[in-house]
mmCIF file of C-alpha atoms in Angstrom:
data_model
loop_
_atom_site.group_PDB
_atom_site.id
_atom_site.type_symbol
_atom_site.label_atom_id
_atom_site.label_comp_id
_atom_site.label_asym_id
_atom_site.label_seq_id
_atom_site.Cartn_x
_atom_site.Cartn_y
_atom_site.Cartn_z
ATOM 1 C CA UNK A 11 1.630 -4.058 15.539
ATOM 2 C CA UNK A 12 1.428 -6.255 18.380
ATOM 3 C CA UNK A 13 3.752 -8.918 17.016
ATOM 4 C CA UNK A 14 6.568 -6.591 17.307
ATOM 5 C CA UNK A 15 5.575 -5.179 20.438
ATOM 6 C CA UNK A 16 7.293 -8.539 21.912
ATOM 7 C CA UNK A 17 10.534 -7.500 20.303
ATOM 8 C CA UNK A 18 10.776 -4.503 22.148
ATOM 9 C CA UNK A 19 13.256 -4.926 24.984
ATOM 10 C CA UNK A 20 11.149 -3.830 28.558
ATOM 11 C CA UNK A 21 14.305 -1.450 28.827
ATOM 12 C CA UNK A 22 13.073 0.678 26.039
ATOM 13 C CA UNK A 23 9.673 0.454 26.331
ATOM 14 C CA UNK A 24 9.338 1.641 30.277
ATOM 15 C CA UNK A 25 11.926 3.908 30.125
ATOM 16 C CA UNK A 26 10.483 6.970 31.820
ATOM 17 C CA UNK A 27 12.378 9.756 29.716
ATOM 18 C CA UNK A 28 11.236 8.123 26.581
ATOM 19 C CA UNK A 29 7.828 7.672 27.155
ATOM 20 C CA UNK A 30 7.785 11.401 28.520
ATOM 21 C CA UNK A 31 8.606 12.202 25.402
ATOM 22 C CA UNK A 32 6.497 10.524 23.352
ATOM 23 C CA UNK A 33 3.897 12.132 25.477
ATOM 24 C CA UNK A 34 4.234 15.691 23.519
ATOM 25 C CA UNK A 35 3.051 13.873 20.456
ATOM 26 C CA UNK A 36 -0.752 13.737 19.477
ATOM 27 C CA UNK A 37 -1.819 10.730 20.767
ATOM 28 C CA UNK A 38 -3.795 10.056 17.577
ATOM 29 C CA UNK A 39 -0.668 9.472 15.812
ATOM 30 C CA UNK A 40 1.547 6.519 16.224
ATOM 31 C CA UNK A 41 4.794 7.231 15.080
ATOM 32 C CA UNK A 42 6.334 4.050 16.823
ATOM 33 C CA UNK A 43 9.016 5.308 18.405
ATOM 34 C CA UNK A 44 9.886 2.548 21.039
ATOM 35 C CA UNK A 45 10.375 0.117 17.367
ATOM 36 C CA UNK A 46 11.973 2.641 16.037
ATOM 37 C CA UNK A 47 14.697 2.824 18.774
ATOM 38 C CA UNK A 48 14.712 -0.850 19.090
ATOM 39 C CA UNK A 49 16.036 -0.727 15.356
ATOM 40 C CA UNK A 50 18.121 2.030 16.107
ATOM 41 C CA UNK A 51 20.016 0.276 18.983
ATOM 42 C CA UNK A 52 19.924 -3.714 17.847
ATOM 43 C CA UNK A 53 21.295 -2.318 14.099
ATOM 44 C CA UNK A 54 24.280 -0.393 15.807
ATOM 45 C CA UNK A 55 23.323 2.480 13.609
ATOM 46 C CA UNK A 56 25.024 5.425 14.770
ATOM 47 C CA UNK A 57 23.004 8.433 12.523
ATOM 48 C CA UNK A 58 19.706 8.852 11.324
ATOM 49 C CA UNK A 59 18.105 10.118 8.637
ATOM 50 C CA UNK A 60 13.960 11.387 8.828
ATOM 51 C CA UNK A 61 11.921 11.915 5.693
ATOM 52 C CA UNK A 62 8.396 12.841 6.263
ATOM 53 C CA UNK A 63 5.612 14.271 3.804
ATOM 54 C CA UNK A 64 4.757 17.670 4.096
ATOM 55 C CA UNK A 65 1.411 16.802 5.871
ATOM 56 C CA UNK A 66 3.869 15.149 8.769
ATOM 57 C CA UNK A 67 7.237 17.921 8.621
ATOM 58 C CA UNK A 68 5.419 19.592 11.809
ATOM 59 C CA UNK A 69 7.057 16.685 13.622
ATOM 60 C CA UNK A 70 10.391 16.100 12.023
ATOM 61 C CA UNK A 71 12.040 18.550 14.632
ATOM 62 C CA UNK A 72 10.355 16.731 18.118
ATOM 63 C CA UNK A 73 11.406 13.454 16.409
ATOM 64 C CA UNK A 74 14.707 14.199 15.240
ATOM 65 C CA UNK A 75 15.145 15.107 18.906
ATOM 66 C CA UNK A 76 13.977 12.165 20.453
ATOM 67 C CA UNK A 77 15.991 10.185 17.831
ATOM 68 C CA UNK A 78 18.746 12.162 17.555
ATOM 69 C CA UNK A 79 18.695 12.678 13.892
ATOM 70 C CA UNK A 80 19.041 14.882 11.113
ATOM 71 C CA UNK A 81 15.505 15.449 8.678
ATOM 72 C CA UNK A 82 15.617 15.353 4.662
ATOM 73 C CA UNK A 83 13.172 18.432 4.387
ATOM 74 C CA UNK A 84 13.081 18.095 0.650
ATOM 75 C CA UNK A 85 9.431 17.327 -0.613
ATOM 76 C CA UNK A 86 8.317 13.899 -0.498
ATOM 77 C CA UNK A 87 4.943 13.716 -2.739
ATOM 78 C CA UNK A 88 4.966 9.697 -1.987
ATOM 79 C CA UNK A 89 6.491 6.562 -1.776
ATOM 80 C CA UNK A 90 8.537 6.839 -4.513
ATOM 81 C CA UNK A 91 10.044 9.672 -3.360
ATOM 82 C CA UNK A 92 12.164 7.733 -1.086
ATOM 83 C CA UNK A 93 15.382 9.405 -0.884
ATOM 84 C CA UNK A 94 18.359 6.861 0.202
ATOM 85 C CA UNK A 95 20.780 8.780 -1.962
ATOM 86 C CA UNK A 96 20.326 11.883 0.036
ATOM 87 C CA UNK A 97 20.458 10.063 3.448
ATOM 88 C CA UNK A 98 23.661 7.917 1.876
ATOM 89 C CA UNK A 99 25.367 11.375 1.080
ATOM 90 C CA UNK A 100 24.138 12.447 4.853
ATOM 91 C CA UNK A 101 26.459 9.406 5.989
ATOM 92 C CA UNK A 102 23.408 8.271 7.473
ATOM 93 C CA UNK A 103 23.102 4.616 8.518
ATOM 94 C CA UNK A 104 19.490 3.982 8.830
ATOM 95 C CA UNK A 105 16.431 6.070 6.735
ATOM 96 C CA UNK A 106 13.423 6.254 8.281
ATOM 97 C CA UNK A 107 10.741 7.164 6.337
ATOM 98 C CA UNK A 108 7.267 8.516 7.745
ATOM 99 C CA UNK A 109 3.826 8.022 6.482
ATOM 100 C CA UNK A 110 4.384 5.663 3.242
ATOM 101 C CA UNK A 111 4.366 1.851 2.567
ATOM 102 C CA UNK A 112 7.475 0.140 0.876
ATOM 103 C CA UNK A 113 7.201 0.504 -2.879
ATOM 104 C CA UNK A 114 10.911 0.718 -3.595
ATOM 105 C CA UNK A 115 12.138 -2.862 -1.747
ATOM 106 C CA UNK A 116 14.484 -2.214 1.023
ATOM 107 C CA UNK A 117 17.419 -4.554 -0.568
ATOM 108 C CA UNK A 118 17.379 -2.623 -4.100
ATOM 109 C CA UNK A 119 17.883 0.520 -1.519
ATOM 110 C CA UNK A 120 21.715 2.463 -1.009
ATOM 111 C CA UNK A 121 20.622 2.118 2.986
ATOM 112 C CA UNK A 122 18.347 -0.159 5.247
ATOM 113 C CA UNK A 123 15.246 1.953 5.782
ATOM 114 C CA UNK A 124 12.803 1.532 8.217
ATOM 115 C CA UNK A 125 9.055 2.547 6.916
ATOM 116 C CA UNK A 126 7.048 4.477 9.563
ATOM 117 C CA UNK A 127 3.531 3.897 8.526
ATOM 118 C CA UNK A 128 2.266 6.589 11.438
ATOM 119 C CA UNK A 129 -1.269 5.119 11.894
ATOM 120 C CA UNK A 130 -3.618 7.502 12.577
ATOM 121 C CA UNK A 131 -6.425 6.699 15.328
ATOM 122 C CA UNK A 132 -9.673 7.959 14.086
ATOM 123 C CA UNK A 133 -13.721 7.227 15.134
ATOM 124 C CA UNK A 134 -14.354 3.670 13.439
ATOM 125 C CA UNK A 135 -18.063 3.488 14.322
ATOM 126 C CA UNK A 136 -18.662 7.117 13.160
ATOM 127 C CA UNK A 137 -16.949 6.208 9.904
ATOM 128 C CA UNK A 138 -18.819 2.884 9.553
ATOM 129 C CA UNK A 139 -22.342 4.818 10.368
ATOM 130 C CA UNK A 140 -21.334 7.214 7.632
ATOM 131 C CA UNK A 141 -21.738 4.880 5.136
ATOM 132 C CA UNK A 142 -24.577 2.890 6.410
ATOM 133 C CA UNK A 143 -24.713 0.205 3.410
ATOM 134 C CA UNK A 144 -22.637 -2.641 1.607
ATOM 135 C CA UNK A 145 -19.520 -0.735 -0.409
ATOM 136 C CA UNK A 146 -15.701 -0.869 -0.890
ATOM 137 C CA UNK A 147 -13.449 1.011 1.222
ATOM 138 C CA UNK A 148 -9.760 2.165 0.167
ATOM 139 C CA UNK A 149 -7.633 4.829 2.038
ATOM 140 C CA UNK A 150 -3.876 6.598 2.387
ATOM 141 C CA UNK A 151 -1.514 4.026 4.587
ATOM 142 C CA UNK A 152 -2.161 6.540 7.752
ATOM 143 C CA UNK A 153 -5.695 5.242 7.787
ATOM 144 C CA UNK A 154 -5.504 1.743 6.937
ATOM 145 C CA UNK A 155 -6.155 -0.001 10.554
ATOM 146 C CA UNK A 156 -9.264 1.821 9.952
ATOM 147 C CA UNK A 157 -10.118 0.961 7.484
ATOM 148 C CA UNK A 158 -9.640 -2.718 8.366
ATOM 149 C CA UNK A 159 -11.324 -2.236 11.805
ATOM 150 C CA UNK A 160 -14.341 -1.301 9.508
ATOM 151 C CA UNK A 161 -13.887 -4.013 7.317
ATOM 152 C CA UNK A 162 -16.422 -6.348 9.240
ATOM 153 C CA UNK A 163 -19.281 -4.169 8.351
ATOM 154 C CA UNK A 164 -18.634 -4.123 4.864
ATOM 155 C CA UNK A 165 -17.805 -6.293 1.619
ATOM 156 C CA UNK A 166 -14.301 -5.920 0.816
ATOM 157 C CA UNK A 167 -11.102 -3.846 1.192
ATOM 158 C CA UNK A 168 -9.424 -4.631 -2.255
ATOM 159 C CA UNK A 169 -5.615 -4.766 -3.218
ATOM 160 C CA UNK A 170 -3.450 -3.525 -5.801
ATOM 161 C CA UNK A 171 -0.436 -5.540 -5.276
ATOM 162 C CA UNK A 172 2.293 -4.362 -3.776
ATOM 163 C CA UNK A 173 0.090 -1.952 -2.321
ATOM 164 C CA UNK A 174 -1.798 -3.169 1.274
ATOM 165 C CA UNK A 175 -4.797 -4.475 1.181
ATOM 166 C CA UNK A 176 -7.166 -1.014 0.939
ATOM 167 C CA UNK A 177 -4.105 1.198 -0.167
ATOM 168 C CA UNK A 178 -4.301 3.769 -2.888
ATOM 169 C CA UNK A 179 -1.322 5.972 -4.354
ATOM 170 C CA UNK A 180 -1.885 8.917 -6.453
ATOM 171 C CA UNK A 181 -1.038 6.949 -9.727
ATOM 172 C CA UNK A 182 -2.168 3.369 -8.500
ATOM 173 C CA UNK A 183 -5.750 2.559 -7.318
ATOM 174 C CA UNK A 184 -7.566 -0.999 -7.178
ATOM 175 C CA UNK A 185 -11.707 -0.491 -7.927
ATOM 176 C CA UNK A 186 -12.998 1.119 -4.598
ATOM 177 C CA UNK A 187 -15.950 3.524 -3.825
ATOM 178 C CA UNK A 188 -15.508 4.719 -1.132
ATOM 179 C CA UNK A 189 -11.702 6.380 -0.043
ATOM 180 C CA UNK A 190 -10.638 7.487 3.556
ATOM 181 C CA UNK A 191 -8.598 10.599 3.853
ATOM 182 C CA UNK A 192 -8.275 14.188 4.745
ATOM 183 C CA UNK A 193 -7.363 14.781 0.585
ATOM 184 C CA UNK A 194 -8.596 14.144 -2.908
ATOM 185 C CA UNK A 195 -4.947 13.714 -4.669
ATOM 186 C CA UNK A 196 -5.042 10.095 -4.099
ATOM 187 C CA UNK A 197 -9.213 9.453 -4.972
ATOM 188 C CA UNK A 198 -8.140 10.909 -8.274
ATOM 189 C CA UNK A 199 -5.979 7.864 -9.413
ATOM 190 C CA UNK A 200 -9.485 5.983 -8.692
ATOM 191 C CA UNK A 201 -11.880 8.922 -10.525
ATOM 192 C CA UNK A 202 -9.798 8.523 -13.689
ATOM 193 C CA UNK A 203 -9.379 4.678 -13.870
ATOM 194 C CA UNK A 204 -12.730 4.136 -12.600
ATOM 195 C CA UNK A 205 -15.023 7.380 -14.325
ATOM 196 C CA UNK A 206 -17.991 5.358 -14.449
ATOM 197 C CA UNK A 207 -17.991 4.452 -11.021
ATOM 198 C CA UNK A 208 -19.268 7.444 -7.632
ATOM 199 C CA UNK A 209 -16.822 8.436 -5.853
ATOM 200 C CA UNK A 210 -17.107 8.897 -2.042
ATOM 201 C CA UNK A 211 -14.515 10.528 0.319
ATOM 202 C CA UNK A 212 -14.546 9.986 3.749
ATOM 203 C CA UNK A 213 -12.717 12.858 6.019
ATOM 204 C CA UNK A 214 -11.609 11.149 9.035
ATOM 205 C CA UNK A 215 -11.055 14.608 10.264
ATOM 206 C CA UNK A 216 -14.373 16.120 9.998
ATOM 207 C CA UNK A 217 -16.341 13.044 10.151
ATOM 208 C CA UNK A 218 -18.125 13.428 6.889
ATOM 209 C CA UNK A 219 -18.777 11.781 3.747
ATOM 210 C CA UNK A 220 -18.953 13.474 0.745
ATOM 211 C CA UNK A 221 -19.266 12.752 -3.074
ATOM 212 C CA UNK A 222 -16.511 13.786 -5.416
ATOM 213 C CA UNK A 223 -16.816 15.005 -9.108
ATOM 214 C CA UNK A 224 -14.092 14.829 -11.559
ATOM 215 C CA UNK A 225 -13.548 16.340 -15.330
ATOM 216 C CA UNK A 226 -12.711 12.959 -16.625
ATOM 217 C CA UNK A 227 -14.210 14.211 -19.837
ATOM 218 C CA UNK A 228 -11.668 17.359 -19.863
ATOM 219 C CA UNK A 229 -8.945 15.196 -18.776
ATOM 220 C CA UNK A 230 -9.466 12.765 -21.801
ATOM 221 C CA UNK A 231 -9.335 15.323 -24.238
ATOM 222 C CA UNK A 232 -6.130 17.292 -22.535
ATOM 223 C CA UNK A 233 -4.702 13.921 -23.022
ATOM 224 C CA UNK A 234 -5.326 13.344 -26.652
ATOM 225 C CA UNK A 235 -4.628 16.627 -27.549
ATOM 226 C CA UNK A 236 -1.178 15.710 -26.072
ATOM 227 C CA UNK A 237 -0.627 12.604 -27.644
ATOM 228 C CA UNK A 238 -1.606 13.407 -31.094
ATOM 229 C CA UNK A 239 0.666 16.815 -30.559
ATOM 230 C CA UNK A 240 3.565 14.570 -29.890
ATOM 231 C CA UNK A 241 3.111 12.159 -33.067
ATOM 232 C CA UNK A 242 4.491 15.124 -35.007
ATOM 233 C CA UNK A 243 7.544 15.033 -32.721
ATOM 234 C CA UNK A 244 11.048 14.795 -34.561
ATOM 235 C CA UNK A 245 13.388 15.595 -31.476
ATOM 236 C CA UNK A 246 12.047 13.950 -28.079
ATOM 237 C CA UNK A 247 13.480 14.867 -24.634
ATOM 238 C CA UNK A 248 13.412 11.625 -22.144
ATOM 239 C CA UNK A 249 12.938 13.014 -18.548
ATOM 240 C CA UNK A 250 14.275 10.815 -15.747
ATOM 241 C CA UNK A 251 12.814 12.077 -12.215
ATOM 242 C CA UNK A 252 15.637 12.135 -9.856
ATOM 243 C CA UNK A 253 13.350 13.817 -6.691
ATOM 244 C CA UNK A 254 13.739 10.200 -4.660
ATOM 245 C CA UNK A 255 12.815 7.150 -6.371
ATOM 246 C CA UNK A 256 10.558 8.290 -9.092
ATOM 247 C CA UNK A 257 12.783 7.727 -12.200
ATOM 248 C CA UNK A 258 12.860 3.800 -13.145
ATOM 249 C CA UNK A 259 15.949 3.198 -15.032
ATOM 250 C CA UNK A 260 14.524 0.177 -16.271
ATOM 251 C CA UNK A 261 11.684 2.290 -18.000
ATOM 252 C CA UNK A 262 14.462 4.284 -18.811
ATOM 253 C CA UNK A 263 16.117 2.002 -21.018
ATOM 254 C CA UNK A 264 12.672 0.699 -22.465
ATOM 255 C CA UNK A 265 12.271 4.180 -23.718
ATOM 256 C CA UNK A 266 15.285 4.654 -25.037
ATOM 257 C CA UNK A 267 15.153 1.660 -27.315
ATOM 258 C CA UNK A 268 13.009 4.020 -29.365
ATOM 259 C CA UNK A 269 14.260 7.584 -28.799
ATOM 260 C CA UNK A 270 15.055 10.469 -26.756
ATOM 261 C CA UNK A 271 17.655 12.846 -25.152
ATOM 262 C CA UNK A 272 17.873 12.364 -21.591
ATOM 263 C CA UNK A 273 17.622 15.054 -19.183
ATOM 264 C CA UNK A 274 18.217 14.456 -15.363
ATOM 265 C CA UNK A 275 15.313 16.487 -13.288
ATOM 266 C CA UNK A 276 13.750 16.839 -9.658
ATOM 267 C CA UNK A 277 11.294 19.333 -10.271
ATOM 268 C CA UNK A 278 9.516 19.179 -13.478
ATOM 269 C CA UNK A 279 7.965 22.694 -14.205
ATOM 270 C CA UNK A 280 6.668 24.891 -17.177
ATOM 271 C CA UNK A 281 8.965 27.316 -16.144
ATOM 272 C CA UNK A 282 11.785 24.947 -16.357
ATOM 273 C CA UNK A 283 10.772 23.462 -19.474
ATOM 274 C CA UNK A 284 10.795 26.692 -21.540
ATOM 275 C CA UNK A 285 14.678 26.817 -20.880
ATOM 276 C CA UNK A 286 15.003 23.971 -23.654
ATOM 277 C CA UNK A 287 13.717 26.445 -26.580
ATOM 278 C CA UNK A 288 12.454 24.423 -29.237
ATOM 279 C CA UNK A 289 15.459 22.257 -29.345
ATOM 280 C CA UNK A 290 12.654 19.639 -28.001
ATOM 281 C CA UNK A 291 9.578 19.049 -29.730
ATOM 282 C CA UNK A 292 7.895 16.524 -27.651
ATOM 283 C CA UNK A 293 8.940 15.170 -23.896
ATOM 284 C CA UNK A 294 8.053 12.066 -21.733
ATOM 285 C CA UNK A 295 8.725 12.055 -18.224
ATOM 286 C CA UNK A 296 9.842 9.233 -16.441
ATOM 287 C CA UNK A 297 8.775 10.222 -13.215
ATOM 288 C CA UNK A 298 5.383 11.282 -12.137
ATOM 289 C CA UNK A 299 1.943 10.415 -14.304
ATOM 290 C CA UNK A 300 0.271 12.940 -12.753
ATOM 291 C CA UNK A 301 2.410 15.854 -13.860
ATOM 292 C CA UNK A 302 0.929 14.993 -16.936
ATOM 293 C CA UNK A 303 -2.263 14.023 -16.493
ATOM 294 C CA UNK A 304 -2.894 17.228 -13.880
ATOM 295 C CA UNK A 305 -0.964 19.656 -15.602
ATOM 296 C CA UNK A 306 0.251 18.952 -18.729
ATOM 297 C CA UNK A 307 -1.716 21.729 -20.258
ATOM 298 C CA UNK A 308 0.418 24.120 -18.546
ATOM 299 C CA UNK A 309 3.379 23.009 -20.643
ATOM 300 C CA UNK A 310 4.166 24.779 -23.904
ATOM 301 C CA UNK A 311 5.192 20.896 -25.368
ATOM 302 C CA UNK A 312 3.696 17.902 -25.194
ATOM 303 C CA UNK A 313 4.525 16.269 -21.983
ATOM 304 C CA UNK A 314 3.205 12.419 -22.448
ATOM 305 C CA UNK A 315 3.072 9.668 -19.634
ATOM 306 C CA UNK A 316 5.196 6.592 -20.697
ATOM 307 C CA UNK A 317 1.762 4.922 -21.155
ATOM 308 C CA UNK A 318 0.896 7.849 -23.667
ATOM 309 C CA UNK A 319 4.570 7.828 -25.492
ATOM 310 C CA UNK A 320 3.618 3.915 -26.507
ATOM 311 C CA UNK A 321 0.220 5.338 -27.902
ATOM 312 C CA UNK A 322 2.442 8.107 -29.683
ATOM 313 C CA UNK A 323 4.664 5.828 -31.337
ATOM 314 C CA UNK A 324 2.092 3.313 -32.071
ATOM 315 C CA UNK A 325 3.263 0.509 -30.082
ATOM 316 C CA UNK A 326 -0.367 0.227 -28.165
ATOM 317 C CA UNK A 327 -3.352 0.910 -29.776
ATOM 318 C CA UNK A 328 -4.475 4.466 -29.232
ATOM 319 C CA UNK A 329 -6.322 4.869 -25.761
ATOM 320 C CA UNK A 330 -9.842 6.905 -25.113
ATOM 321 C CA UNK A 331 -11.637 4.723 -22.931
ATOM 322 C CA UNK A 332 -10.771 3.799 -19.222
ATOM 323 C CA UNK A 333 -7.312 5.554 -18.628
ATOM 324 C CA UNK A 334 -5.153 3.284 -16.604
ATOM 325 C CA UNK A 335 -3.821 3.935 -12.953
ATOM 326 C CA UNK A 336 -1.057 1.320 -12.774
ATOM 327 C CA UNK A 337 1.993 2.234 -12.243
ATOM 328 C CA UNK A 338 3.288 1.018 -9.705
ATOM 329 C CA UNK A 339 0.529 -2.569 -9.898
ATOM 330 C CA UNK A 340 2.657 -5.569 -10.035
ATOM 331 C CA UNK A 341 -0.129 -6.330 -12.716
ATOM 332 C CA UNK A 342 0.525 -2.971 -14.344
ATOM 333 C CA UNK A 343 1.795 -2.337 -18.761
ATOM 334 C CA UNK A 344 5.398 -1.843 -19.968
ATOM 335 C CA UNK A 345 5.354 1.396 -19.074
ATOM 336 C CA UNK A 346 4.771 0.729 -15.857
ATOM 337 C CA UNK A 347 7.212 1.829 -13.427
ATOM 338 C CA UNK A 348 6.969 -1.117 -10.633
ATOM 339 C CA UNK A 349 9.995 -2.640 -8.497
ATOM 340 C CA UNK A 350 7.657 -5.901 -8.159
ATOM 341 C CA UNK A 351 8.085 -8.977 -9.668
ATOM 342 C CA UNK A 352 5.326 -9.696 -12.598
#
């Protein structure tokens, strides 16, 4: 952003072997390295830590040069996979962390991080003649000055607070028809919130626009299945994600005001589950909702959502209409997982 731009001492910003550098990089991508030195030099901050999705690891190694740091290579789905513990146990004075917006706030982290949005530039007018007519327009953080340079031929870019204006995550979407990005993960969170609503995708990519289908229908029943399954539950297993950011001790503790044994776990898989036997009945996972939601049949015991385990116990009334995407929305349930205020 220009505004920062100002902040930039000249020294770092026309220094020759820098910018040589930062010459080897696509020039589509903006991975603001003269802020990001800026930081590095005004904080005193003597080693850094990278964390980059998988779609952006390609770089970690030419950045991690450049900044002479050491990359966290474990996967990072999203922004709550934000891993300050790892970079703490690194030593690591300063996280900087590619391709996500801040959805775990920087004083509740173990570190001062330093998000790294890494806009994308892509063809505005091609992706405003795509659409040709009056609709919403949503789209992963990489793509939001985009989306905002488009905004003045359209009607509205809406918000999920915290999320940016025109921001979707894979479990969080506002109401939006049409989404901007190379993926569908992310459109999903709107297809299941939103299943009477179409569904375009716009690949920045391949300039096209194309309308997605999803087994909402299949979905809802998966999801039932699951939840009446786990009503017959007499020995619960509490799952607290520990890949990053994604387990909410505060959920935590909601949870366990009713039940539960709690079991510590980055990578939630079938595999892994079996281990447990039947000394579990019934789990809920405090880390992802779309483990569930996307493969929760795959699991040989009911794996619920937090939002599901309140229909379980009866604490909501049971759900088979619209299924929420709010987990991280400020304006979000209980069992929503958000570091934002209400």
């Amino acid at each position: 952003p220009k505004r920062f731009i100002k902040q930039i001492p000249e020294s770092i910003l026309s220094d020759p072997a820098l910018n040589a550098a930062i010459a080897l990089l696509p020039a589509a991508y903006d991975f603001e390295i003269h802020k990001t030195v800026a930081r590095l030099r005004s904080s005193g901050a003597r080693r850094a830590a990278l964390q980059l999705p998988d779609g952006l690891l390609m770089f970690s190694l030419p950045l991690a040069d450049i900044l002479l740091g050491s990359v966290l290579a474990d996967p990072t789905y999203g922004a709550c996979c934000l891993d300050d513990f790892a970079a703490s146990a690194l030593s690591a004075d300063l996280l900087l962390h590619y391709g996500h917006s801040c959805l775990v706030p920087v004083p509740s982290s173990l570190l001062p991080v330093l998000y790294i949005f890494v806009d994308i530039k892509i063809d505005v007018p091609r992706l405003v003649s795509s659409i040709k007519s009056n609709l919403a327009l949503a789209g992963t953080v990489q793509f939001i000055s985009a989306v905002h340079a488009a905004k003045s031929s359209l009607v509205v870019v809406p918000q999920a607070k915290p999320l940016s204006p025109g921001e979707v995550l894979g479990c969080t979407a506002p109401t939006i028809v049409v989404f901007v990005a190379d993926g569908r993960f992310h459109l999903e969170a709107f297809m299941i919130a939103n299943p009477g609503i179409k569904a375009f995708r716009y690949d920045p990519f391949l300039g096209v626009l194309v309308l997605e289908q999803y087994d909402y229908e299949g979905m809802k029943r998966a999801r039932r299945e699951a939840i009446l399954a786990a009503r017959k539950a007499r020995n619960w297993g509490v799952i607290l994600g520990t890949l990053g950011r994604q387990g909410n001790t505060r959920v935590l503790d909601r949870v366990m005001e009713e039940r539960g044994t709690v079991v510590l776990m980055s990578e939630i898989s079938p595999a892994r589950m079996m281990l447990f036997g039947d000394s579990v009945d019934a789990w809920v996972q405090i880390a992802c909702p779309r483990l569930s939601i996307d493969w929760g049949e795959g699991f040989v015991k009911p794996l619920l959502t937090t939002f599901e385990l309140e229909i379980a116990l009866g604490l909501i009334p049971g759900w088979w209409e619209d299924y929420p995407m709010d987990y991280y929305s400020q304006d979000g349930g209980n069992w929503n997982s958000t570091y934002a205020k209400k």
